[in-house]
Amino acid sequence: MDFQLTDEQEMLRTMVCDFAKNDVEPTAAERDAEERFDREMFDNMANLGLTGIPWPEAYGGIGADVLSYCIAVEELSRVCASTGMTLSTHVALASWPIYQYGTDEQKRTFLHRLATGEALGAYAVSESVSSRDTAAITTVANKDGDDYILNGNQVWTMNGGAADLYIVFATTDPDAGDGSISAFIVEKGTKGFTFGKTEKKLGVRSSPTTELVFDHCRVPKDNLLGAEGQGLTIAMATQDSGRTSMAAQAVGIAQGALDAAVDYAKKREQFGKPIAANQAISFKLADMATDVEASRLLTYQASWLASEGQPYREASAMSKFVAGDAAIRITTDAVQVFGGYGYTKDYPVERYMRDATITQTFFSPSDEC
């Protein structure tokens, strides 16, 4: 088994790392405190080709693979989990279903706009009652001539409000059981489509999470994604893509916390020597590093399988489960290494700890239908 990344993947990692350090990290704490989404940051990622990493050049992408994309999410999340969330939602949840299930025309139009970064994407499947139980969704889409009319509310929409294109799930046939759900591409600005509550979150605070409101929203039938009644299949497959992305975010957050803890342990002195010389600290750092590497290997395995077109549902679930739990442990331990300073906003580890919680919460086993 070859664990060596290709030259192209290493070059991409270096490019994203430089961008993250120079452009993303300097304002990460400020954007988190202000709960401020920075569209210019997304535009800069688009200029680097990050918004279309795994998609073919014919659709505006750069023709790389899923592993390359996960490396980019990891490096962004290493300094700012919110920025990593913006990209992962855009690629894995909004662009992926169009690439997998869209018509040629939908790929040439909607996917191309997403891949080039002309448009920011979002994914809406949660409701206040049904949570992430897609089969129990109550938003309805009634056919009316050449259109569908959507009515209902969607909550917990990442990139909500800021995004230009939304993947939305709604019931098209209440009596059809699992075949009652369909997926739609809905554009911001469509009449009858507005935004409700913006969530005040514990972590990833500069990534907007917003309620979507559909009140007799008329969507062209050409915006139906896949076949009518295929929505549940599309949602479950998309969540596999989302879990791999969430694992990559968890790895990046954990690596960022480890980097900060190691750096601090080498500089902070007690009793005339760096605290890194204390076995209790050095053993903790070793455990943290091991957890990061184990999580990374599982995540890279899942993304490699996806890149090769092989089944990866089980691998994506495992990587998300292991990496999410590890991120919680590692960021908590990082705060402990910093002691009282770790509990303040003078250092980034408290932000890493808050951000890590979402990697356990979203796309958990309880989200399955």
CSV table of C-alpha atoms in Angstrom, one decimal:
chain,number,residue,atom,x,y,z
A,1,MET,CA,0.0,0.0,0.0
A,2,ASP,CA,1.4,3.4,-1.0
A,3,PHE,CA,0.9,6.1,1.6
A,4,GLN,CA,2.9,8.7,-0.4
A,5,LEU,CA,1.0,11.7,-1.7
A,6,THR,CA,1.6,12.7,-5.3
A,7,ASP,CA,3.7,15.8,-6.2
A,8,GLU,CA,0.5,17.5,-7.2
A,9,GLN,CA,-1.2,16.8,-3.9
A,10,GLU,CA,1.9,18.1,-2.0
A,11,MET,CA,2.0,21.2,-4.1
A,12,LEU,CA,-1.7,21.8,-3.4
A,13,ARG,CA,-1.1,21.4,0.3
A,14,THR,CA,1.7,23.9,0.3
A,15,MET,CA,-0.4,26.4,-1.6
A,16,VAL,CA,-3.4,26.1,0.7
A,17,CYS,CA,-1.1,26.2,3.8
A,18,ASP,CA,0.4,29.4,2.6
A,19,PHE,CA,-3.0,30.9,1.8
A,20,ALA,CA,-4.3,29.8,5.2
A,21,LYS,CA,-1.4,31.3,7.1
A,22,ASN,CA,-1.2,34.6,5.2
A,23,ASP,CA,-4.8,35.3,4.4
A,24,VAL,CA,-7.1,33.3,6.6
A,25,GLU,CA,-5.4,33.1,10.0
A,26,PRO,CA,-4.8,36.8,10.7
A,27,THR,CA,-8.5,37.6,10.9
A,28,ALA,CA,-9.8,34.2,12.2
A,29,ALA,CA,-10.3,35.3,15.8
A,30,GLU,CA,-11.8,38.6,14.8
A,31,ARG,CA,-14.3,37.0,12.5
A,32,ASP,CA,-15.2,34.4,15.1
A,33,ALA,CA,-15.8,37.1,17.7
A,34,GLU,CA,-17.9,39.2,15.4
A,35,GLU,CA,-19.7,36.2,13.9
A,36,ARG,CA,-18.8,37.7,10.5
A,37,PHE,CA,-18.8,35.8,7.2
A,38,ASP,CA,-16.2,37.2,4.8
A,39,ARG,CA,-17.3,36.7,1.2
A,40,GLU,CA,-14.0,38.1,0.0
A,41,MET,CA,-12.3,35.1,1.6
A,42,PHE,CA,-14.4,32.8,-0.4
A,43,ASP,CA,-13.7,34.7,-3.6
A,44,ASN,CA,-10.0,34.4,-2.8
A,45,MET,CA,-10.4,30.6,-2.5
A,46,ALA,CA,-12.2,30.6,-5.8
A,47,ASN,CA,-9.3,32.5,-7.4
A,48,LEU,CA,-6.9,29.7,-6.3
A,49,GLY,CA,-9.2,27.0,-7.7
A,50,LEU,CA,-10.2,25.6,-4.3
A,51,THR,CA,-13.9,25.8,-5.0
A,52,GLY,CA,-13.7,23.3,-7.8
A,53,ILE,CA,-10.9,21.0,-6.8
A,54,PRO,CA,-12.6,17.6,-7.5
A,55,TRP,CA,-14.6,18.6,-10.6
A,56,PRO,CA,-13.6,18.2,-14.2
A,57,GLU,CA,-12.3,21.2,-16.1
A,58,ALA,CA,-15.3,21.0,-18.4
A,59,TYR,CA,-17.4,22.1,-15.5
A,60,GLY,CA,-15.1,24.8,-14.3
A,61,GLY,CA,-13.1,22.6,-11.9
A,62,ILE,CA,-9.4,21.9,-11.8
A,63,GLY,CA,-9.7,18.1,-12.3
A,64,ALA,CA,-8.1,16.9,-9.1
A,65,ASP,CA,-9.5,14.3,-6.7
A,66,VAL,CA,-11.4,14.0,-3.5
A,67,LEU,CA,-8.2,13.4,-1.5
A,68,SER,CA,-6.8,16.7,-2.8
A,69,TYR,CA,-10.0,18.4,-1.8
A,70,CYS,CA,-9.9,16.9,1.8
A,71,ILE,CA,-6.3,18.1,2.1
A,72,ALA,CA,-7.4,21.6,1.3
A,73,VAL,CA,-10.3,21.5,3.9
A,74,GLU,CA,-7.8,20.1,6.5
A,75,GLU,CA,-5.3,22.9,5.9
A,76,LEU,CA,-8.0,25.6,6.1
A,77,SER,CA,-9.5,24.2,9.2
A,78,ARG,CA,-6.0,24.1,10.8
A,79,VAL,CA,-6.2,27.8,11.2
A,80,CYS,CA,-10.0,28.6,10.9
A,81,ALA,CA,-12.6,25.9,11.1
A,82,SER,CA,-15.3,28.3,9.8
A,83,THR,CA,-13.4,28.8,6.5
A,84,GLY,CA,-13.0,25.0,6.2
A,85,MET,CA,-16.8,24.7,6.8
A,86,THR,CA,-17.6,27.2,4.1
A,87,LEU,CA,-15.6,25.3,1.6
A,88,SER,CA,-16.7,21.8,2.6
A,89,THR,CA,-20.4,22.8,2.5
A,90,HIS,CA,-19.9,24.4,-0.9
A,91,VAL,CA,-18.1,21.4,-2.4
A,92,ALA,CA,-19.3,18.3,-0.6
A,93,LEU,CA,-22.9,19.2,0.1
A,94,ALA,CA,-23.9,21.7,-2.6
A,95,SER,CA,-21.7,20.8,-5.6
A,96,TRP,CA,-21.4,17.0,-5.1
A,97,PRO,CA,-25.1,16.1,-5.6
A,98,ILE,CA,-25.2,18.2,-8.8
A,99,TYR,CA,-22.1,16.4,-10.2
A,100,GLN,CA,-23.5,13.0,-9.2
A,101,TYR,CA,-27.2,13.4,-10.1
A,102,GLY,CA,-27.5,16.5,-12.2
A,103,THR,CA,-28.3,16.7,-15.9
A,104,ASP,CA,-25.7,17.8,-18.4
A,105,GLU,CA,-27.4,21.2,-18.5
A,106,GLN,CA,-27.4,21.5,-14.7
A,107,LYS,CA,-23.7,20.7,-14.6
A,108,ARG,CA,-22.9,23.2,-17.4
A,109,THR,CA,-24.8,25.9,-15.6
A,110,PHE,CA,-25.1,25.4,-11.8
A,111,LEU,CA,-22.1,23.2,-11.2
A,112,HIS,CA,-19.9,25.4,-13.4
A,113,ARG,CA,-20.9,28.5,-11.3
A,114,LEU,CA,-20.2,26.6,-8.1
A,115,ALA,CA,-16.8,25.2,-9.3
A,116,THR,CA,-15.5,28.5,-10.5
A,117,GLY,CA,-16.7,30.3,-7.3
A,118,GLU,CA,-19.1,32.6,-9.2
A,119,ALA,CA,-21.7,31.2,-6.9
A,120,LEU,CA,-21.5,30.0,-3.3
A,121,GLY,CA,-23.5,26.8,-2.5
A,122,ALA,CA,-25.5,25.6,0.5
A,123,TYR,CA,-27.5,22.4,1.4
A,124,ALA,CA,-30.8,22.4,3.2
A,125,VAL,CA,-32.3,19.2,4.6
A,126,SER,CA,-33.0,19.9,8.3
A,127,GLU,CA,-36.3,21.0,9.8
A,128,SER,CA,-37.1,22.0,13.4
A,129,VAL,CA,-39.5,19.0,13.7
A,130,SER,CA,-37.8,16.3,11.6
A,131,SER,CA,-34.2,17.4,12.4
A,132,ARG,CA,-32.1,15.4,9.9
A,133,ASP,CA,-34.7,12.7,9.4
A,134,THR,CA,-35.0,13.3,5.7
A,135,ALA,CA,-37.8,10.8,5.2
A,136,ALA,CA,-40.0,12.8,7.7
A,137,ILE,CA,-39.5,16.2,6.0
A,138,THR,CA,-42.6,18.4,5.8
A,139,THR,CA,-41.5,21.0,3.3
A,140,VAL,CA,-43.7,20.4,0.3
A,141,ALA,CA,-43.2,20.9,-3.5
A,142,ASN,CA,-46.4,20.7,-5.5
A,143,LYS,CA,-46.2,20.5,-9.3
A,144,ASP,CA,-47.9,23.4,-11.1
A,145,GLY,CA,-47.4,23.3,-14.9
A,146,ASP,CA,-43.8,23.7,-15.7
A,147,ASP,CA,-42.9,24.6,-12.1
A,148,TYR,CA,-42.9,23.3,-8.6
A,149,ILE,CA,-44.3,25.4,-5.7
A,150,LEU,CA,-42.3,25.0,-2.5
A,151,ASN,CA,-43.8,25.8,1.0
A,152,GLY,CA,-42.0,25.1,4.3
A,153,ASN,CA,-39.0,26.0,6.4
A,154,GLN,CA,-35.5,24.6,6.5
A,155,VAL,CA,-33.2,25.2,9.5
A,156,TRP,CA,-29.5,24.7,10.2
A,157,THR,CA,-28.5,25.6,6.7
A,158,MET,CA,-24.7,26.1,6.5
A,159,ASN,CA,-23.7,29.0,4.3
A,160,GLY,CA,-27.4,30.1,4.6
A,161,GLY,CA,-28.1,33.6,3.6
A,162,ALA,CA,-24.7,34.1,2.0
A,163,ALA,CA,-25.1,31.4,-0.6
A,164,ASP,CA,-26.4,31.9,-4.1
A,165,LEU,CA,-27.5,28.3,-4.8
A,166,TYR,CA,-29.3,25.9,-2.5
A,167,ILE,CA,-29.9,22.2,-2.6
A,168,VAL,CA,-33.3,21.8,-1.0
A,169,PHE,CA,-35.3,18.7,-0.2
A,170,ALA,CA,-39.1,18.6,-0.2
A,171,THR,CA,-42.0,16.2,-0.3
A,172,THR,CA,-43.5,15.7,-3.8
A,173,ASP,CA,-45.8,12.7,-3.0
A,174,PRO,CA,-46.8,12.3,0.7
A,175,ASP,CA,-48.1,8.8,0.0
A,176,ALA,CA,-45.0,7.4,-1.6
A,177,GLY,CA,-43.1,6.4,1.5
A,178,ASP,CA,-39.3,6.6,1.0
A,179,GLY,CA,-40.0,7.8,-2.6
A,180,SER,CA,-41.9,10.9,-1.4
A,181,ILE,CA,-38.8,13.2,-1.2
A,182,SER,CA,-37.3,15.1,-4.2
A,183,ALA,CA,-34.3,17.4,-4.4
A,184,PHE,CA,-34.3,20.9,-6.0
A,185,ILE,CA,-31.8,23.5,-6.9
A,186,VAL,CA,-33.1,26.9,-5.7
A,187,GLU,CA,-31.5,30.2,-6.5
A,188,LYS,CA,-31.2,33.1,-4.0
A,189,GLY,CA,-33.5,35.9,-5.0
A,190,THR,CA,-36.3,33.5,-6.2
A,191,LYS,CA,-39.7,35.1,-5.3
A,192,GLY,CA,-41.1,33.4,-2.2
A,193,PHE,CA,-37.6,32.4,-0.9
A,194,THR,CA,-36.5,34.4,2.1
A,195,PHE,CA,-34.3,33.9,5.2
A,196,GLY,CA,-35.4,33.6,8.8
A,197,LYS,CA,-33.4,33.2,12.0
A,198,THR,CA,-29.6,33.2,11.9
A,199,GLU,CA,-28.2,30.8,14.6
A,200,LYS,CA,-26.0,32.0,17.4
A,201,LYS,CA,-23.5,29.1,17.6
A,202,LEU,CA,-20.9,27.8,20.0
A,203,GLY,CA,-18.3,27.3,17.3
A,204,VAL,CA,-17.6,27.9,13.6
A,205,ARG,CA,-19.2,31.3,14.3
A,206,SER,CA,-18.0,33.1,11.1
A,207,SER,CA,-19.7,30.4,9.0
A,208,PRO,CA,-23.4,31.5,8.8
A,209,THR,CA,-26.1,29.1,9.7
A,210,THR,CA,-29.6,30.3,8.7
A,211,GLU,CA,-33.2,29.3,8.4
A,212,LEU,CA,-34.7,29.2,4.9
A,213,VAL,CA,-38.4,30.1,4.4
A,214,PHE,CA,-40.4,29.0,1.3
A,215,ASP,CA,-43.7,30.7,0.8
A,216,HIS,CA,-45.2,29.8,-2.5
A,217,CYS,CA,-41.7,29.7,-4.0
A,218,ARG,CA,-42.0,28.8,-7.7
A,219,VAL,CA,-39.1,26.7,-8.9
A,220,PRO,CA,-38.7,25.6,-12.6
A,221,LYS,CA,-39.1,21.9,-13.2
A,222,ASP,CA,-35.7,22.0,-14.9
A,223,ASN,CA,-34.3,22.6,-11.4
A,224,LEU,CA,-35.4,19.2,-10.1
A,225,LEU,CA,-32.2,17.4,-9.2
A,226,GLY,CA,-32.3,13.7,-10.2
A,227,ALA,CA,-35.7,12.0,-10.7
A,228,GLU,CA,-38.8,12.9,-8.7
A,229,GLY,CA,-38.8,10.8,-5.6
A,230,GLN,CA,-35.1,10.2,-5.6
A,231,GLY,CA,-34.4,12.8,-2.9
A,232,LEU,CA,-33.8,10.4,-0.1
A,233,THR,CA,-31.2,8.5,-2.1
A,234,ILE,CA,-29.5,11.8,-3.0
A,235,ALA,CA,-29.5,13.0,0.6
A,236,MET,CA,-28.0,9.8,2.0
A,237,ALA,CA,-25.3,9.7,-0.6
A,238,THR,CA,-24.5,13.4,-0.1
A,239,GLN,CA,-24.1,12.8,3.7
A,240,ASP,CA,-21.4,10.3,2.9
A,241,SER,CA,-19.5,13.0,1.1
A,242,GLY,CA,-20.3,15.3,4.0
A,243,ARG,CA,-18.9,12.9,6.6
A,244,THR,CA,-15.6,12.6,4.8
A,245,SER,CA,-15.4,16.4,4.7
A,246,MET,CA,-16.3,16.7,8.4
A,247,ALA,CA,-13.5,14.2,9.2
A,248,ALA,CA,-11.1,16.4,7.3
A,249,GLN,CA,-12.2,19.5,9.2
A,250,ALA,CA,-11.7,17.5,12.5
A,251,VAL,CA,-8.2,16.5,11.5
A,252,GLY,CA,-7.4,20.1,10.6
A,253,ILE,CA,-8.8,21.5,13.9
A,254,ALA,CA,-6.9,18.9,15.9
A,255,GLN,CA,-3.7,19.5,14.1
A,256,GLY,CA,-4.0,23.3,14.7
A,257,ALA,CA,-4.6,22.7,18.4
A,258,LEU,CA,-1.6,20.3,18.6
A,259,ASP,CA,0.6,22.8,16.8
A,260,ALA,CA,-0.3,25.5,19.3
A,261,ALA,CA,0.2,23.2,22.3
A,262,VAL,CA,3.6,22.0,21.1
A,263,ASP,CA,4.8,25.6,20.4
A,264,TYR,CA,3.6,26.8,23.8
A,265,ALA,CA,5.1,23.9,25.7
A,266,LYS,CA,8.5,24.6,24.2
A,267,LYS,CA,8.4,28.3,25.1
A,268,ARG,CA,6.6,28.2,28.5
A,269,GLU,CA,9.0,27.7,31.4
A,270,GLN,CA,8.4,26.5,34.9
A,271,PHE,CA,11.0,25.7,37.4
A,272,GLY,CA,13.8,26.8,35.1
A,273,LYS,CA,12.9,24.6,32.1
A,274,PRO,CA,10.2,24.4,29.3
A,275,ILE,CA,7.1,22.6,30.4
A,276,ALA,CA,7.6,20.2,27.4
A,277,ALA,CA,10.4,18.6,29.5
A,278,ASN,CA,7.8,17.6,32.0
A,279,GLN,CA,6.8,14.0,31.3
A,280,ALA,CA,3.1,14.7,32.1
A,281,ILE,CA,3.1,17.3,29.3
A,282,SER,CA,5.3,15.3,26.8
A,283,PHE,CA,3.2,12.2,27.2
A,284,LYS,CA,0.0,14.2,26.6
A,285,LEU,CA,1.5,15.8,23.5
A,286,ALA,CA,2.5,12.3,22.2
A,287,ASP,CA,-1.0,11.0,22.7
A,288,MET,CA,-2.4,14.0,20.9
A,289,ALA,CA,-0.1,13.5,18.0
A,290,THR,CA,-1.0,9.8,17.7
A,291,ASP,CA,-4.7,10.7,17.7
A,292,VAL,CA,-4.2,13.2,14.9
A,293,GLU,CA,-2.3,10.8,12.7
A,294,ALA,CA,-4.8,7.9,13.2
A,295,SER,CA,-7.6,10.3,12.3
A,296,ARG,CA,-5.8,11.5,9.3
A,297,LEU,CA,-5.1,8.0,8.0
A,298,LEU,CA,-8.8,7.0,8.3
A,299,THR,CA,-9.8,10.2,6.6
A,300,TYR,CA,-7.4,9.9,3.7
A,301,GLN,CA,-8.5,6.3,3.3
A,302,ALA,CA,-12.1,7.3,2.9
A,303,SER,CA,-11.3,10.2,0.5
A,304,TRP,CA,-9.0,7.9,-1.5
A,305,LEU,CA,-11.8,5.3,-1.9
A,306,ALA,CA,-14.1,8.1,-3.1
A,307,SER,CA,-11.5,9.3,-5.5
A,308,GLU,CA,-11.2,5.8,-6.9
A,309,GLY,CA,-14.9,5.5,-7.4
A,310,GLN,CA,-15.1,2.7,-4.8
A,311,PRO,CA,-17.7,2.3,-2.1
A,312,TYR,CA,-16.8,4.5,0.8
A,313,ARG,CA,-19.9,4.9,3.0
A,314,GLU,CA,-18.5,2.7,5.8
A,315,ALA,CA,-15.0,4.4,5.6
A,316,SER,CA,-16.5,7.9,5.7
A,317,ALA,CA,-18.6,7.1,8.8
A,318,MET,CA,-15.6,5.6,10.6
A,319,SER,CA,-13.4,8.5,9.7
A,320,LYS,CA,-15.9,11.0,10.9
A,321,PHE,CA,-16.6,9.1,14.1
A,322,VAL,CA,-12.9,8.7,15.0
A,323,ALA,CA,-11.7,12.1,13.9
A,324,GLY,CA,-14.6,14.0,15.5
A,325,ASP,CA,-14.0,12.3,18.9
A,326,ALA,CA,-10.3,12.8,18.6
A,327,ALA,CA,-10.7,16.5,17.9
A,328,ILE,CA,-12.7,16.9,21.1
A,329,ARG,CA,-10.0,15.1,23.1
A,330,ILE,CA,-7.1,16.9,21.5
A,331,THR,CA,-8.5,20.4,21.7
A,332,THR,CA,-9.5,19.9,25.4
A,333,ASP,CA,-5.9,18.6,26.1
A,334,ALA,CA,-4.5,21.6,24.3
A,335,VAL,CA,-6.4,23.9,26.6
A,336,GLN,CA,-5.0,22.0,29.6
A,337,VAL,CA,-1.4,22.4,28.2
A,338,PHE,CA,-2.0,26.1,28.2
A,339,GLY,CA,-3.4,26.0,31.7
A,340,GLY,CA,-5.4,29.2,32.6
A,341,TYR,CA,-4.2,30.9,29.5
A,342,GLY,CA,-5.9,28.3,27.4
A,343,TYR,CA,-9.3,29.4,28.8
A,344,THR,CA,-8.8,32.9,27.5
A,345,LYS,CA,-9.1,34.4,24.0
A,346,ASP,CA,-5.5,35.4,24.1
A,347,TYR,CA,-4.7,32.1,22.5
A,348,PRO,CA,-6.5,30.1,19.8
A,349,VAL,CA,-7.0,26.8,21.6
A,350,GLU,CA,-10.3,27.9,23.2
A,351,ARG,CA,-11.7,28.6,19.7
A,352,TYR,CA,-10.4,25.2,18.5
A,353,MET,CA,-12.2,23.5,21.4
A,354,ARG,CA,-15.4,25.3,20.5
A,355,ASP,CA,-15.1,24.6,16.8
A,356,ALA,CA,-14.4,20.9,17.4
A,357,THR,CA,-17.8,20.2,18.8
A,358,ILE,CA,-19.5,20.5,15.4
A,359,THR,CA,-17.4,17.6,14.1
A,360,GLN,CA,-19.2,15.3,16.6
A,361,THR,CA,-22.6,16.9,16.2
A,362,PHE,CA,-23.2,17.0,12.4
A,363,PHE,CA,-23.8,13.9,10.3
A,364,SER,CA,-23.7,11.6,13.4
A,365,PRO,CA,-25.2,8.1,13.3
A,366,SER,CA,-28.5,9.5,14.6
A,367,ASP,CA,-28.8,11.5,11.4
A,368,GLU,CA,-29.5,8.3,9.4
A,369,CYS,CA,-33.1,7.6,8.4
